[in-house]
Amino acid sequence: MHVTNPVPPIAADSLLIFLLQVGLLLLVALVLGRLATRLGMPALVGELGTGVLLGPSLLGHIAPEVSEWLLPRDAAQFHMLDAVGQIGVLLLVGITGMHLDLDLIKRKGTTAVRVSVAGLVVPLLCGVGVGLLLPGSLMAAQGDRTVFALFLGVALCVSAIPVIAKTLMDMNLLHREVGQLTLAAGTIDDVFGWLMLSVVSAMATTGLRAGSIVQSLVALAVFVLIVVTVGRTAVGVLLRPVSRSPGPAVAAVVVLLLGGAAATHALGLEAVFGAFILGILIGQAPGFDLSLLAPLRTVVLAVLAPIFFATAGLRMDLTALGDSAILLAALLVVVIAIAGKFVGAFIGALSSRLSGWEALALGAGMNARGVIEVIVAMVGLRLGVLNTASYTILILVAVITSLMAPPLLRLAMNRVADQPGERERALRTVS
């Protein structure tokens, strides 16, 4: 009789480092998050700064031995930390989807589409243009200028639903109409961005083929068709037996969110997209009380999401900006990224007859690129489209746009009057 040997457990040293990593990241994120709150900023600002302080940008230079031991350049070790962060961001996006007001989106659908389209086209064209002008030293050794320019355009046109969601939650703006429109337009942006990323990735590897584009579109259509036809009913049936107790309800919701993420990931789409859509279905499930998920929301917002945002800066090294040429290129890309996205969203909002302050708020919210930009940059590095310098520039765009969104949102939303229905929507938010 053949007996299969069991998989060995995590090595003692690897487990020790992993526990210290998670504990330290969470501690620093908590401290910096509280400091940010005291300074009138969302906790997200401090959480994003955690990775910068503990990563190669600071700790790696002032205490390289400590940095190498605590954050070793070992893929398997780092991937354990990534896995915790991924669970956190998927659950965060799922919770956000639960509070998306579909009735409002149906009424304001034209506005969301206009904001999204303008917020896509303008930065996409700006990114392609600046990509054609940047020096060849920012391209990978064997890179193609056209692919590089298209990739930069895609990188500058994406938004970041996880960062937008966390910012809106931290600032208690998720129930506001502008917050809902920002989420809706950001979701459209992200779907288009991931489709474009698949096209540019194909160009960088096997060349542009119609089959790869069709495959991505078919996968998206299949998933949307399933969601529209049987998704809501199926989710309602699955949640009905656990709708009376917080424990089973939380477990069932986590299973559904991770299952949705796995489905879109298997189809070649972004896992975050699946979690967001399943969150919407859960929020619309008849007879399901979202207040049962209060424990889940607490754990995600207080533990898992801060760890995710803290890991965002661990792969960047800001000392690369010491080169004056790279610094000038970085400043140019950051300005183009901010202006392109803001102008696009602002124009889309004004064309829908929103007020100037509402347009400003939408432009500020849509500008947050966050970890989605980090993921795009990592794809570019892996495919050989970007080198270390251009990768660092895109990471800088992610950090700066995420940090500037909260103060601009606060400035604008202080001048936007409450709309009918926002109070009722706020009461439905899990407390």
C-alpha atoms as one frame of an Amber mdcrd trajectory, in Angstrom:
protein
   0.000   0.000   0.000   1.425   3.349  -1.071   1.302   6.062   1.578   1.802
   9.655   0.470   4.204  11.631   2.600   2.523  14.623   4.243   3.444  18.132
   3.160   6.016  19.473   5.628   4.865  22.390   7.792   6.281  25.890   7.606
   9.875  25.984   8.803  10.319  27.426  12.285  12.472  30.340  11.060  10.026
  31.219   8.277   7.102  31.143  10.683   8.937  33.376  13.174   9.738  35.957
  10.493   6.176  35.866   9.161   4.692  36.472  12.613   7.090  39.338  13.272
   6.344  40.864   9.850   2.584  40.812  10.355   2.808  42.080  13.928   5.231
  44.899  13.121   3.364  46.032   9.995   0.085  46.128  11.890   1.629  47.958
  14.856   3.269  50.644  12.718   0.146  50.957  10.543  -1.952  51.433  13.687
   0.384  54.078  15.117   0.735  55.987  11.840  -2.966  55.612  11.146  -3.860
  57.147  14.508  -1.317  59.920  13.902  -2.861  60.629  10.507  -6.309  60.767
  12.105  -5.097  63.263  14.708  -3.756  65.420  11.875  -7.168  65.428  10.225
  -6.361  62.825   7.549  -7.829  59.347   7.015  -5.976  56.420   8.607  -5.186
  55.202   5.091  -2.505  57.899   4.782  -0.538  56.482   7.699  -1.100  52.894
   6.594   0.377  53.603   3.157   3.385  55.233   4.799   4.137  52.084   6.801
   5.638  50.200   3.888   7.753  53.196   2.913   9.257  53.396   6.416   9.863
  49.646   6.825  10.812  48.934   3.212  13.988  49.615   1.229  13.216  53.334
   1.030  14.172  53.913   4.682  14.859  50.873   6.886  16.721  49.148   4.067
  19.229  52.011   4.017  19.610  52.957   7.667  19.638  49.360   8.980  20.254
  46.994   6.041  21.042  43.978   8.249  17.773  44.337  10.156  15.861  44.885
   6.928  17.399  41.800   5.287  16.488  39.635   8.278  12.982  41.002   8.800
  12.059  41.389   5.104  14.316  38.918   3.291  14.415  38.961  -0.507  12.917
  35.503  -0.583   9.849  35.071  -2.784   8.274  32.281  -0.744   8.615  34.261
   2.490   7.256  37.455   0.949   4.360  35.648  -0.694   2.999  34.599   2.711
   2.703  38.277   3.582   1.173  38.978   0.179  -1.443  36.285   0.788  -2.634
  37.966   3.987  -2.822  41.285   2.175  -4.762  39.766  -0.720  -7.373  38.289
   1.616  -7.686  41.704   3.240  -8.181  43.641   0.007 -10.689  41.133  -1.406
 -12.815  41.315   1.742 -12.498  45.109   1.849 -13.706  45.443  -1.736 -16.512
  42.951  -1.064 -17.736  44.967   1.913 -17.633  48.070  -0.255 -19.766  46.381
  -2.900 -22.395  45.518  -0.279 -23.043  49.224   0.246 -23.270  50.210  -3.401
 -26.733  51.674  -3.968 -27.876  50.127  -7.256 -31.033  52.249  -7.349 -28.898
  55.381  -7.272 -26.572  53.970  -9.914 -29.544  53.213 -12.171 -30.774  56.776
 -11.760 -27.306  58.266 -12.184 -25.955  55.654 -14.606 -25.437  58.142 -17.409
 -23.438  60.383 -15.079 -21.242  57.494 -13.930 -20.552  56.452 -17.524 -19.688
  59.996 -18.594 -17.324  60.487 -15.665 -15.754  57.090 -16.296 -15.291  57.512
 -20.048 -13.806  60.987 -19.748 -11.700  59.820 -16.807 -10.360  56.999 -18.999
  -9.779  58.625 -22.368  -7.983  61.779 -21.220  -5.360  60.104 -18.968  -4.944
  57.221 -21.447  -4.028  59.655 -24.236  -1.844  61.703 -21.875  -0.018  58.566
 -20.752   0.612  57.379 -24.291   1.857  60.845 -25.243   4.296  61.138 -22.355
   5.420  57.548 -22.958   6.472  58.514 -26.477   8.496  61.447 -25.124  10.298
  59.925 -22.120  13.971  58.988 -22.561  14.839  55.435 -23.555  16.718  54.976
 -20.257  13.341  54.449 -18.573  12.516  51.524 -20.843  13.630  47.943 -20.319
  16.727  46.923 -22.273  14.809  45.048 -24.968  11.643  47.126 -24.684   9.539
  48.446 -27.563   8.658  52.165 -27.540   5.047  51.632 -28.686   4.378  48.955
 -26.083   6.020  51.118 -23.409   3.842  54.127 -24.329   0.628  52.072 -24.390
   1.539  50.463 -21.081   2.112  53.869 -19.491  -1.253  55.034 -20.841  -2.989
  52.047 -19.222  -1.119  52.642 -15.959  -2.281  56.265 -15.817  -5.927  55.577
 -16.687  -6.691  53.055 -13.910  -8.278  53.922 -10.579  -8.017  51.906  -7.374
 -11.290  50.630  -5.943  -9.588  49.348  -2.715  -8.018  52.751  -1.968 -11.143
  54.669  -2.989 -13.260  52.387  -0.797 -10.982  52.720   2.241 -10.773  56.490
   1.816 -14.562  56.848   1.581 -15.003  54.611   4.648 -12.381  56.481   6.679
 -14.024  59.810   5.800 -17.602  58.541   6.290 -18.462  59.373   2.681 -19.494
  55.943   1.424 -23.196  56.773   1.790 -22.942  60.093  -0.055 -24.096  60.262
  -3.681 -20.694  61.494  -4.813 -19.087  58.539  -3.037 -21.430  56.097  -4.768
 -20.779  57.703  -8.168 -17.029  57.538  -7.549 -17.252  53.803  -6.833 -19.417
  53.163  -9.903 -17.169  55.157 -12.257 -14.052  53.637 -10.689 -15.403  50.134
 -11.255 -15.959  50.854 -14.965 -12.452  52.304 -15.176 -10.921  49.233 -13.570
 -12.743  46.761 -15.839 -11.548  48.644 -18.914  -8.075  49.021 -17.430  -7.666
  45.283 -16.849  -8.871  44.503 -20.374  -6.387  46.993 -21.796  -3.649  45.568
 -19.600  -4.282  42.108 -21.038  -3.987  43.529 -24.564  -0.729  45.376 -23.846
   0.649  42.332 -22.012  -0.042  40.241 -25.118   1.787  42.818 -27.244   4.779
  42.606 -24.912   4.981  38.812 -25.061   3.454  37.114 -28.115   2.357  40.196
 -30.025  -1.113  41.647 -30.418  -3.607  38.951 -31.381  -7.331  39.334 -31.878
  -7.872  36.062 -30.029  -6.542  37.419 -26.735  -8.847  40.443 -26.918 -11.876
  38.323 -27.797 -11.059  35.895 -25.000 -11.008  38.679 -22.400 -14.283  40.151
 -23.673 -15.984  36.739 -23.725 -14.817  36.013 -20.173 -16.230  39.329 -18.971
 -19.509  38.741 -20.826 -19.895  35.225 -19.397 -19.327  36.399 -15.842 -21.739
  39.337 -16.175 -24.356  37.074 -17.775 -24.171  34.607 -14.880 -24.408  37.427
 -12.351 -27.409  39.036 -14.037 -29.366  35.825 -14.641 -28.840  33.553 -11.633
 -26.349  35.353  -9.399 -28.688  37.231  -7.090 -31.054  34.282  -6.647 -28.215
  31.864  -5.958 -26.609  34.164  -3.375 -29.980  34.662  -1.654 -30.536  30.898
  -1.431 -27.034  30.329  -0.004 -27.410  33.074   2.615 -30.910  32.167   3.767
 -29.837  29.334   6.151 -27.244  31.556   7.894 -29.251  34.763   8.141 -29.926
  34.522  11.889 -26.472  34.222  13.439 -23.368  36.425  12.966 -20.837  33.558
  12.998 -22.275  31.451  10.153 -23.242  34.609   8.247 -19.672  35.949   8.331
 -18.243  32.578   7.256 -20.718  32.216   4.393 -20.067  35.754   3.139 -16.284
  35.226   3.188 -16.731  32.024   1.170 -18.883  33.843  -1.394 -16.471  36.771
  -1.732 -13.426  34.542  -2.163 -15.360  32.315  -4.562 -16.295  35.308  -6.713
 -12.685  36.489  -6.682 -11.469  33.034  -7.704 -14.005  32.889 -10.542 -12.918
  36.137 -12.194  -9.258  35.304 -11.612  -9.744  31.947 -13.340 -11.387  33.755
 -16.272  -8.310  35.937 -16.684  -9.905  38.994 -15.063  -8.860  40.707 -11.845
  -9.832  38.914  -8.617 -10.851  42.234  -7.036 -13.560  42.608  -9.682 -15.196
  39.306  -8.695 -15.158  40.148  -4.990 -16.742  43.530  -5.695 -19.556  42.020
  -7.793 -20.288  39.335  -5.187 -20.385  42.066  -2.553 -23.067  43.837  -4.587
 -25.095  40.611  -4.802 -24.800  40.047  -1.048 -25.956  43.600  -0.379 -29.001
  42.975  -2.582 -29.860  39.545  -1.127 -33.527  39.635   0.028 -34.020  39.276
   3.760 -30.319  39.318   4.641 -29.420  41.717   7.460 -26.040  43.335   6.804
 -25.708  44.223  10.484 -24.793  40.550  11.040 -21.500  41.315   9.305 -20.363
  43.932  11.842 -17.646  41.566  13.231 -16.284  40.978   9.723 -16.182  44.683
   8.961 -14.300  45.372  12.203 -11.635  42.729  11.534 -11.178  43.751   7.900
 -10.945  47.500   8.534  -8.894  47.248  11.729  -6.516  44.372  10.869  -6.493
  42.947   7.355  -6.849  46.140   5.277  -4.078  48.028   7.167  -1.713  45.097
   6.563  -2.543  45.180   2.864  -1.915  48.897   2.522   1.247  48.637   4.604
   2.727  46.062   2.202   2.229  48.416  -0.772   5.467  50.320  -0.151   7.679
  47.352   0.646   8.717  46.847  -2.984   9.643  50.447  -3.797  12.932  52.270
  -3.302  12.598  56.044  -3.339  16.382  56.507  -3.297  16.302  55.847  -7.073
  14.928  59.397  -7.345  18.353  60.709  -6.367  19.208  60.612 -10.082  18.195
  64.028 -11.448  17.016  62.636 -14.796  14.784  60.070 -13.093  13.504  62.719
 -10.695  12.525  65.063 -13.545  10.820  62.221 -15.405   9.014  61.240 -12.224
   7.740  64.790 -11.679   6.510  64.937 -15.269   4.676  61.603 -15.045   3.127
  62.475 -11.662   1.843  65.823 -12.961   0.456  64.243 -16.140  -1.151  61.438
 -14.127  -2.884  63.815 -11.719  -3.933  66.364 -14.338  -5.152  63.812 -16.874
  -7.364  61.873 -14.476  -8.645  64.960 -12.709  -9.453  66.884 -15.879 -11.173
  63.877 -17.423 -13.376  63.151 -14.401 -14.052  66.869 -13.881 -15.205  67.315
 -17.486 -17.395  64.222 -17.264 -19.006  65.493 -14.071 -19.660  68.985 -15.417
 -21.153  67.547 -18.617 -23.681  65.754 -16.372 -24.655  69.066 -14.769 -23.059
  68.334 -11.417 -21.818  71.286  -9.407 -18.213  72.403  -9.489 -17.589  71.071
  -5.973 -19.130  67.692  -6.861 -16.928  67.578  -9.959 -13.895  68.396  -7.803
 -14.782  65.595  -5.378 -15.193  63.076  -8.210 -11.885  64.138  -9.755 -10.127
  63.778  -6.391 -11.645  60.373  -5.658 -10.977  58.950  -9.128  -7.355  60.108
  -8.926  -6.455  57.580  -6.225  -4.406  54.878  -8.002  -3.120  53.048  -4.933
  -2.275  49.363  -5.028  -3.913  48.798  -8.433  -1.142  50.976  -9.856   1.361
  48.898  -7.886  -0.030  45.708  -9.423   0.114  47.205 -12.923   3.696  48.333
 -12.324   4.678  44.853 -11.127   3.164  43.348 -14.285   5.208  45.761 -16.399
   8.384  44.856 -14.539   7.713  41.131 -14.915   6.965  41.430 -18.659  10.109
  43.442 -19.339   8.231  46.612 -20.317   9.512  48.639 -17.342  12.896  48.819
 -15.662  13.591  49.649 -12.011  13.478  53.411 -12.602  10.137  53.479 -14.452
   8.715  50.993 -11.930   9.639  53.325  -9.056   8.034  56.255 -10.898   4.714
  54.421 -11.221   4.861  53.445  -7.541   5.406  57.115  -6.721   2.289  57.968
  -8.751   0.352  55.408  -6.731   1.459  56.827  -3.383   1.110  60.532  -4.208
  -2.332  60.234  -5.828  -3.593  58.163  -2.905  -2.293  60.656  -0.353  -3.671
  63.736  -2.102  -7.203  62.363  -2.553  -8.409  62.688   1.094  -7.693  66.423
   1.647  -9.201  67.341  -1.723 -12.249  65.202  -0.998 -12.702  66.869   2.385
 -12.369  70.335   0.853 -14.984  69.586  -1.804 -17.450  67.564   0.264 -17.621
  70.231   2.954 -19.312  72.350   0.297 -21.635  69.693  -1.154 -25.100  69.665
   0.417 -26.661  66.427   1.661 -28.961  64.770  -0.854 -32.294  63.003  -0.186
 -31.767  59.358   0.677 -28.213  59.707   1.969 -29.274  59.490   5.615 -31.208
  56.261   4.983 -28.237  54.838   3.074 -25.955  55.695   5.979 -28.210  53.799
   8.379 -27.879  50.681   6.206 -24.105  50.783   6.492 -22.730  48.077   8.795
 -21.722  49.687  12.065
